[in-house]
Amino acid sequence: MSVPLLKTLEECADWSRTVEPYIPQLYLLPRRINEVLAGRDSLLDVYTQTNPLISGFAISIVLGAIFLVVAEINRNYSQVDRAWSILPTIYIAHFAAWARLSGIPSQRIDAALLFSAIWSTRLTFNYWRKGGYGVGHEDYRWEIVRQYVPKAVFHIFNWTFISFMQSILLFLIAAPVYIILLASHFEPGLQTYDIAAISIELGLILTEYIADQQQWNFQNAKHQYLKSAKVPSGFKRDDLDRGFITSGLWSHSRHPNFAAEQSIWFVLYSWSCYATRNAFSWAAVGPSFLILLFQGSTWLTELITAGKYSEYREYQRQVGMFAPTWFTGYKVRPNVAPKIIRTSELAKKIEAKEKQKQK
């Protein structure tokens, strides 16, 4: 069988029973795919006869190889970024499709797919409007990293982490759905805690949306201010001169969108634990790796930001990176150095030129 026969809910999260026995299927997959290409086997049979966790993991490896080749050919290392908002949902859809084809109740997996599809739609739109899918677009941080890392070392970094490990990570954060799939043998319908988990997920997606929208509005207002020297409605000159947002959710967390993103996948993992009556399981690898990734990438982002804006270190002192530390939010101190002098000076020059033209 492509999934184990289990006796208890707790066994659904047991690595030795639900994962380890199927690892050999990973090594047999290339041969079976060759059989399909030669017309001696059916792709549908290969798909249903292969454990869904193993086939999903295999897909992530193949995609990692594709990301690697495309990145090296184009010398653009944001290939995984373009697929980031889509792949977890595709993997969950894979679990849902496999369950249906195998006659396993899929109602709970469909519920996970629902929140993931909403997550994908929102994040894909946000990435698109920031120009992420534009030809040649690359995360600005890679260029900075390349300035400090030898070329050979950076290529090794791409061959290991950027292309392959990130690709696998996008599968691992969706992997808890495999445990929920196995648990559906015992509890096929939606349970109260399933509905609670979905509600929390949707709340986190809403939080992420609000944070990104606040950032988007602020950045647009700042760029408009730089061009015209006029303060857009709803904003203050001092805030725009500062150069970075400190209002709304951003007054309580320096990265509320990142905090919500990490929480979304940790809640999915917690959902799988609750569904199997386990305190923890092997599926913690995905969200744990994601949290570590955000720690590193956020540190680099803030290092760059602190170098651009004089007030940012005071903002760091008052406001937590992810979790709030002050209930009152960010407060500007009177002795803080002027904010982004370059911005205010440029605005004044533009304003002076407009007055001269009017004369």
Tab-separated table of C-alpha atoms in Angstrom:
chain	number	residue	atom	x	y	z
A	1	MET	CA	0.000	0.000	0.000
A	2	SER	CA	1.100	3.581	-0.619
A	3	VAL	CA	-0.035	4.655	2.873
A	4	PRO	CA	0.223	2.561	6.052
A	5	LEU	CA	-2.548	0.748	7.868
A	6	LEU	CA	-2.652	2.449	11.246
A	7	LYS	CA	-4.481	1.529	14.424
A	8	THR	CA	-4.544	4.832	16.304
A	9	LEU	CA	-4.616	8.542	15.587
A	10	GLU	CA	-1.274	8.982	17.334
A	11	GLU	CA	0.417	6.688	14.816
A	12	CYS	CA	-0.478	9.090	11.981
A	13	ALA	CA	2.463	11.293	13.022
A	14	ASP	CA	4.903	8.425	13.612
A	15	TRP	CA	7.935	8.842	11.317
A	16	SER	CA	8.906	5.170	11.539
A	17	ARG	CA	5.458	4.024	10.374
A	18	THR	CA	4.294	6.761	7.987
A	19	VAL	CA	7.467	8.012	6.296
A	20	GLU	CA	10.485	5.740	6.704
A	21	PRO	CA	8.962	2.614	5.047
A	22	TYR	CA	8.234	4.625	1.881
A	23	ILE	CA	11.627	6.278	1.385
A	24	PRO	CA	12.735	3.476	-1.045
A	25	GLN	CA	9.940	4.621	-3.376
A	26	LEU	CA	11.926	7.813	-3.935
A	27	TYR	CA	14.801	5.845	-5.446
A	28	LEU	CA	12.431	3.799	-7.632
A	29	LEU	CA	10.567	6.795	-9.047
A	30	PRO	CA	13.027	7.587	-11.890
A	31	ARG	CA	12.762	4.005	-13.137
A	32	ARG	CA	8.972	4.066	-12.947
A	33	ILE	CA	8.825	7.383	-14.807
A	34	ASN	CA	10.995	5.832	-17.532
A	35	GLU	CA	8.483	3.002	-17.724
A	36	VAL	CA	5.718	5.543	-18.240
A	37	LEU	CA	7.689	7.326	-20.984
A	38	ALA	CA	8.286	3.983	-22.670
A	39	GLY	CA	4.552	3.240	-22.584
A	40	ARG	CA	4.925	0.239	-20.268
A	41	ASP	CA	3.227	1.833	-17.272
A	42	SER	CA	0.430	4.303	-16.550
A	43	LEU	CA	1.225	7.707	-15.071
A	44	LEU	CA	-1.983	7.523	-13.024
A	45	ASP	CA	-0.936	4.165	-11.583
A	46	VAL	CA	2.510	5.488	-10.705
A	47	TYR	CA	0.924	8.511	-9.061
A	48	THR	CA	-1.589	6.600	-6.927
A	49	GLN	CA	0.827	3.792	-6.056
A	50	THR	CA	3.466	6.201	-4.763
A	51	ASN	CA	3.168	7.591	-1.255
A	52	PRO	CA	1.996	11.225	-1.644
A	53	LEU	CA	4.654	12.551	0.737
A	54	ILE	CA	7.377	10.879	-1.335
A	55	SER	CA	6.020	12.043	-4.694
A	56	GLY	CA	5.609	15.595	-3.377
A	57	PHE	CA	9.170	15.591	-2.075
A	58	ALA	CA	10.402	14.296	-5.448
A	59	ILE	CA	8.619	17.159	-7.221
A	60	SER	CA	10.369	19.668	-4.941
A	61	ILE	CA	13.770	18.171	-5.867
A	62	VAL	CA	13.009	18.359	-9.594
A	63	LEU	CA	11.844	21.959	-9.235
A	64	GLY	CA	15.015	22.756	-7.285
A	65	ALA	CA	17.072	21.556	-10.244
A	66	ILE	CA	15.007	23.723	-12.597
A	67	PHE	CA	15.417	26.777	-10.351
A	68	LEU	CA	19.161	26.162	-10.259
A	69	VAL	CA	19.574	25.937	-14.028
A	70	VAL	CA	17.391	28.998	-14.728
A	71	ALA	CA	19.170	31.034	-12.044
A	72	GLU	CA	22.629	30.209	-13.366
A	73	ILE	CA	21.697	30.839	-17.001
A	74	ASN	CA	20.077	34.202	-16.260
A	75	ARG	CA	22.349	35.162	-13.349
A	76	ASN	CA	19.129	35.993	-11.514
A	77	TYR	CA	18.681	34.322	-8.136
A	78	SER	CA	15.035	35.122	-7.423
A	79	GLN	CA	13.619	32.118	-9.267
A	80	VAL	CA	12.284	30.501	-6.096
A	81	ASP	CA	10.802	33.847	-5.057
A	82	ARG	CA	8.560	33.792	-8.129
A	83	ALA	CA	7.130	30.408	-7.106
A	84	TRP	CA	7.055	31.033	-3.346
A	85	SER	CA	3.405	32.092	-3.170
A	86	ILE	CA	2.194	29.264	-5.402
A	87	LEU	CA	4.020	26.037	-4.579
A	88	PRO	CA	2.711	25.321	-1.041
A	89	THR	CA	-0.841	25.478	-2.378
A	90	ILE	CA	0.087	23.204	-5.282
A	91	TYR	CA	1.485	20.660	-2.814
A	92	ILE	CA	-1.669	20.787	-0.699
A	93	ALA	CA	-3.738	20.395	-3.883
A	94	HIS	CA	-1.554	17.365	-4.648
A	95	PHE	CA	-2.507	15.793	-1.294
A	96	ALA	CA	-6.185	16.560	-1.955
A	97	ALA	CA	-6.064	15.043	-5.465
A	98	TRP	CA	-4.209	11.950	-4.251
A	99	ALA	CA	-6.737	11.421	-1.432
A	100	ARG	CA	-9.646	11.599	-3.877
A	101	LEU	CA	-8.040	9.182	-6.331
A	102	SER	CA	-7.276	6.780	-3.487
A	103	GLY	CA	-10.750	6.909	-1.962
A	104	ILE	CA	-9.648	8.690	1.223
A	105	PRO	CA	-12.035	11.302	2.720
A	106	SER	CA	-10.701	14.687	1.626
A	107	GLN	CA	-12.985	17.164	3.373
A	108	ARG	CA	-10.353	18.210	5.902
A	109	ILE	CA	-7.641	18.452	3.250
A	110	ASP	CA	-9.989	20.571	1.137
A	111	ALA	CA	-10.351	22.917	4.119
A	112	ALA	CA	-6.567	23.298	4.270
A	113	LEU	CA	-6.533	23.870	0.509
A	114	LEU	CA	-9.137	26.621	0.885
A	115	PHE	CA	-7.058	28.752	3.245
A	116	SER	CA	-3.899	28.047	1.240
A	117	ALA	CA	-5.555	29.123	-2.017
A	118	ILE	CA	-6.605	32.415	-0.375
A	119	TRP	CA	-3.065	32.836	0.966
A	120	SER	CA	-1.604	32.209	-2.501
A	121	THR	CA	-3.961	34.622	-4.226
A	122	ARG	CA	-3.183	37.449	-1.814
A	123	LEU	CA	0.581	36.921	-1.717
A	124	THR	CA	0.869	36.459	-5.484
A	125	PHE	CA	-1.021	39.701	-6.071
A	126	ASN	CA	1.191	41.561	-3.600
A	127	TYR	CA	4.354	40.209	-5.234
A	128	TRP	CA	3.040	41.104	-8.690
A	129	ARG	CA	2.143	44.710	-7.845
A	130	LYS	CA	5.652	45.253	-6.460
A	131	GLY	CA	7.077	44.167	-9.829
A	132	GLY	CA	8.247	40.738	-8.729
A	133	TYR	CA	7.266	39.076	-12.008
A	134	GLY	CA	8.885	41.718	-14.174
A	135	VAL	CA	11.599	40.580	-16.580
A	136	GLY	CA	14.956	40.681	-14.828
A	137	HIS	CA	13.519	41.479	-11.400
A	138	GLU	CA	15.682	40.197	-8.561
A	139	ASP	CA	15.564	40.624	-4.788
A	140	TYR	CA	17.851	43.602	-4.049
A	141	ARG	CA	19.476	41.697	-1.182
A	142	TRP	CA	21.155	39.180	-3.495
A	143	GLU	CA	23.127	41.944	-5.181
A	144	ILE	CA	24.347	43.148	-1.789
A	145	VAL	CA	25.303	39.618	-0.730
A	146	ARG	CA	27.266	39.129	-3.960
A	147	GLN	CA	29.352	42.210	-3.147
A	148	TYR	CA	30.677	40.586	0.028
A	149	VAL	CA	30.836	36.909	-0.956
A	150	PRO	CA	33.359	35.392	-3.407
A	151	LYS	CA	31.752	34.359	-6.684
A	152	ALA	CA	32.518	30.646	-6.218
A	153	VAL	CA	31.054	30.664	-2.718
A	154	PHE	CA	27.892	32.387	-3.923
A	155	HIS	CA	27.412	29.755	-6.657
A	156	ILE	CA	27.718	27.006	-4.052
A	157	PHE	CA	25.197	28.917	-1.960
A	158	ASN	CA	22.844	28.894	-4.949
A	159	TRP	CA	23.381	25.194	-5.678
A	160	THR	CA	22.543	24.293	-2.088
A	161	PHE	CA	20.368	26.817	-0.288
A	162	ILE	CA	18.834	29.284	-2.767
A	163	SER	CA	17.588	26.774	-5.321
A	164	PHE	CA	17.340	23.356	-3.671
A	165	MET	CA	16.818	23.938	0.051
A	166	GLN	CA	14.253	26.692	-0.467
A	167	SER	CA	12.394	24.525	-2.972
A	168	ILE	CA	12.271	21.652	-0.491
A	169	LEU	CA	11.226	24.055	2.257
A	170	LEU	CA	8.139	25.067	0.281
A	171	PHE	CA	7.132	21.410	0.272
A	172	LEU	CA	7.953	20.832	3.930
A	173	ILE	CA	5.744	23.677	5.176
A	174	ALA	CA	2.825	21.971	3.378
A	175	ALA	CA	3.815	18.472	4.592
A	176	PRO	CA	1.648	18.569	7.775
A	177	VAL	CA	-1.327	18.062	5.450
A	178	TYR	CA	-0.022	14.514	4.855
A	179	ILE	CA	-0.546	13.831	8.564
A	180	ILE	CA	-4.054	15.304	8.367
A	181	LEU	CA	-4.669	13.044	5.350
A	182	LEU	CA	-3.744	9.970	7.407
A	183	ALA	CA	-5.859	11.189	10.328
A	184	SER	CA	-8.854	11.428	7.976
A	185	HIS	CA	-9.066	7.626	8.098
A	186	PHE	CA	-10.166	7.966	11.727
A	187	GLU	CA	-12.029	11.291	11.609
A	188	PRO	CA	-13.187	11.817	8.010
A	189	GLY	CA	-15.366	14.883	8.492
A	190	LEU	CA	-14.547	18.408	9.612
A	191	GLN	CA	-14.037	18.586	13.372
A	192	THR	CA	-14.517	21.622	15.597
A	193	TYR	CA	-10.758	22.127	15.872
A	194	ASP	CA	-10.475	22.007	12.071
A	195	ILE	CA	-12.861	24.934	11.799
A	196	ALA	CA	-10.967	26.743	14.580
A	197	ALA	CA	-7.663	26.211	12.752
A	198	ILE	CA	-9.079	27.507	9.470
A	199	SER	CA	-10.482	30.569	11.267
A	200	ILE	CA	-7.071	31.322	12.780
A	201	GLU	CA	-5.404	30.884	9.381
A	202	LEU	CA	-7.826	33.278	7.723
A	203	GLY	CA	-7.264	35.782	10.534
A	204	LEU	CA	-3.504	35.584	9.994
A	205	ILE	CA	-3.934	36.056	6.233
A	206	LEU	CA	-6.072	39.137	6.946
A	207	THR	CA	-3.373	40.468	9.282
A	208	GLU	CA	-0.743	39.925	6.594
A	209	TYR	CA	-2.934	41.696	4.049
A	210	ILE	CA	-3.478	44.721	6.319
A	211	ALA	CA	0.260	44.990	7.067
A	212	ASP	CA	1.254	44.774	3.402
A	213	GLN	CA	-1.426	47.266	2.412
A	214	GLN	CA	-0.263	49.750	5.055
A	215	GLN	CA	3.291	49.402	3.776
A	216	TRP	CA	2.132	49.790	0.167
A	217	ASN	CA	0.148	52.946	0.954
A	218	PHE	CA	3.071	54.466	2.848
A	219	GLN	CA	5.618	53.750	0.118
A	220	ASN	CA	3.354	55.180	-2.565
A	221	ALA	CA	2.783	58.306	-0.477
A	222	LYS	CA	6.527	58.677	0.103
A	223	HIS	CA	7.328	58.398	-3.607
A	224	GLN	CA	4.587	60.895	-4.431
A	225	TYR	CA	6.003	63.268	-1.812
A	226	LEU	CA	9.493	62.942	-3.268
A	227	LYS	CA	8.227	63.864	-6.719
A	228	SER	CA	5.930	66.726	-5.824
A	229	ALA	CA	7.077	67.929	-2.360
A	230	LYS	CA	3.400	67.817	-1.386
A	231	VAL	CA	2.237	65.688	1.531
A	232	PRO	CA	-0.515	63.285	0.372
A	233	SER	CA	-3.788	63.305	2.259
A	234	GLY	CA	-3.764	61.109	5.352
A	235	PHE	CA	-0.007	61.388	5.946
A	236	LYS	CA	2.291	63.684	7.918
A	237	ARG	CA	5.455	65.310	6.611
A	238	ASP	CA	7.531	64.077	9.566
A	239	ASP	CA	6.481	60.476	8.930
A	240	LEU	CA	7.374	60.679	5.241
A	241	ASP	CA	10.691	62.384	6.043
A	242	ARG	CA	11.487	59.524	8.391
A	243	GLY	CA	11.524	57.240	5.356
A	244	PHE	CA	9.952	54.120	6.854
A	245	ILE	CA	6.517	53.274	8.236
A	246	THR	CA	5.914	53.318	12.001
A	247	SER	CA	2.111	53.512	12.104
A	248	GLY	CA	-0.712	50.966	12.158
A	249	LEU	CA	0.460	47.419	12.755
A	250	TRP	CA	4.004	48.639	12.133
A	251	SER	CA	3.948	50.660	15.350
A	252	HIS	CA	3.751	47.414	17.338
A	253	SER	CA	5.872	45.093	15.167
A	254	ARG	CA	8.736	45.933	12.835
A	255	HIS	CA	7.579	43.166	10.491
A	256	PRO	CA	3.924	42.296	11.152
A	257	ASN	CA	3.608	40.718	7.700
A	258	PHE	CA	6.574	38.416	8.361
A	259	ALA	CA	5.189	37.513	11.787
A	260	ALA	CA	1.873	36.500	10.220
A	261	GLU	CA	3.600	34.546	7.449
A	262	GLN	CA	5.581	32.415	9.891
A	263	SER	CA	2.520	31.904	12.087
A	264	ILE	CA	0.417	30.661	9.165
A	265	TRP	CA	2.628	27.636	8.616
A	266	PHE	CA	3.243	27.031	12.309
A	267	VAL	CA	-0.533	26.898	12.838
A	268	LEU	CA	-0.846	24.337	10.018
A	269	TYR	CA	1.759	22.196	11.778
A	270	SER	CA	-0.027	22.664	15.123
A	271	TRP	CA	-3.269	21.663	13.430
A	272	SER	CA	-1.690	18.354	12.354
A	273	CYS	CA	-0.435	17.773	15.903
A	274	TYR	CA	-3.866	18.401	17.397
A	275	ALA	CA	-5.490	16.176	14.793
A	276	THR	CA	-3.294	13.260	15.863
A	277	ARG	CA	-3.195	13.979	19.629
A	278	ASN	CA	0.566	14.580	19.508
A	279	ALA	CA	2.517	17.346	21.209
A	280	PHE	CA	5.031	17.440	18.338
A	281	SER	CA	6.058	15.488	15.241
A	282	TRP	CA	8.616	15.297	12.430
A	283	ALA	CA	6.525	17.838	10.474
A	284	ALA	CA	7.982	20.573	12.713
A	285	VAL	CA	11.012	20.621	10.381
A	286	GLY	CA	9.221	22.787	7.806
A	287	PRO	CA	7.963	25.639	10.010
A	288	SER	CA	11.154	25.530	12.119
A	289	PHE	CA	13.322	25.942	9.020
A	290	LEU	CA	11.012	28.727	7.819
A	291	ILE	CA	11.399	30.605	11.108
A	292	LEU	CA	15.189	30.285	10.913
A	293	LEU	CA	15.095	31.562	7.326
A	294	PHE	CA	13.073	34.600	8.363
A	295	GLN	CA	15.483	35.308	11.204
A	296	GLY	CA	18.393	35.477	8.738
A	297	SER	CA	16.637	37.358	5.939
A	298	THR	CA	15.068	39.866	8.331
A	299	TRP	CA	18.428	40.508	9.981
A	300	LEU	CA	19.914	41.327	6.555
A	301	THR	CA	16.942	43.522	5.640
A	302	GLU	CA	17.221	45.498	8.855
A	303	LEU	CA	20.979	45.857	8.504
A	304	ILE	CA	20.412	47.542	5.141
A	305	THR	CA	17.517	49.648	6.433
A	306	ALA	CA	19.413	50.864	9.512
A	307	GLY	CA	22.167	52.067	7.191
A	308	LYS	CA	19.679	54.184	5.215
A	309	TYR	CA	17.567	55.735	7.950
A	310	SER	CA	19.007	57.406	11.048
A	311	GLU	CA	15.921	56.842	13.193
A	312	TYR	CA	15.644	53.130	12.479
A	313	ARG	CA	17.830	52.033	15.403
A	314	GLU	CA	15.542	53.903	17.800
A	315	TYR	CA	12.614	52.128	16.130
A	316	GLN	CA	14.420	48.812	16.679
A	317	ARG	CA	14.949	49.688	20.330
A	318	GLN	CA	11.274	50.379	20.968
A	319	VAL	CA	9.489	47.899	18.700
A	320	GLY	CA	9.909	44.120	18.565
A	321	MET	CA	11.028	42.466	15.342
A	322	PHE	CA	7.963	40.225	15.165
A	323	ALA	CA	6.117	40.145	18.504
A	324	PRO	CA	4.987	43.426	20.125
A	325	THR	CA	6.994	44.599	23.137
A	326	TRP	CA	5.140	47.876	23.844
A	327	PHE	CA	1.358	48.129	23.887
A	328	THR	CA	1.472	51.877	23.267
A	329	GLY	CA	3.278	51.530	19.947
A	330	TYR	CA	6.249	53.479	18.609
A	331	LYS	CA	6.850	56.896	20.155
A	332	VAL	CA	9.163	59.450	18.544
A	333	ARG	CA	11.712	60.731	21.047
A	334	PRO	CA	12.492	64.486	20.962
A	335	ASN	CA	16.253	63.877	20.952
A	336	VAL	CA	16.177	61.557	17.965
A	337	ALA	CA	18.287	62.850	15.067
A	338	PRO	CA	16.466	64.379	12.076
A	339	LYS	CA	14.847	61.809	9.873
A	340	ILE	CA	16.040	61.308	6.369
A	341	ILE	CA	17.461	64.757	5.780
A	342	ARG	CA	17.882	63.874	2.123
A	343	THR	CA	14.152	63.406	1.689
A	344	SER	CA	13.127	66.643	3.362
A	345	GLU	CA	15.823	68.676	1.593
A	346	LEU	CA	14.799	67.323	-1.777
A	347	ALA	CA	11.159	68.079	-1.012
A	348	LYS	CA	12.009	71.653	-0.046
A	349	LYS	CA	14.019	72.176	-3.237
A	350	ILE	CA	11.151	70.934	-5.373
A	351	GLU	CA	8.720	73.135	-3.461
A	352	ALA	CA	10.992	76.170	-3.937
A	353	LYS	CA	11.237	75.530	-7.688
A	354	GLU	CA	7.457	75.352	-7.986
A	355	LYS	CA	7.105	78.705	-6.181
A	356	GLN	CA	9.645	80.277	-8.574
A	357	LYS	CA	7.674	79.006	-11.566
A	358	GLN	CA	4.475	80.454	-10.174
A	359	LYS	CA	6.170	83.879	-9.888
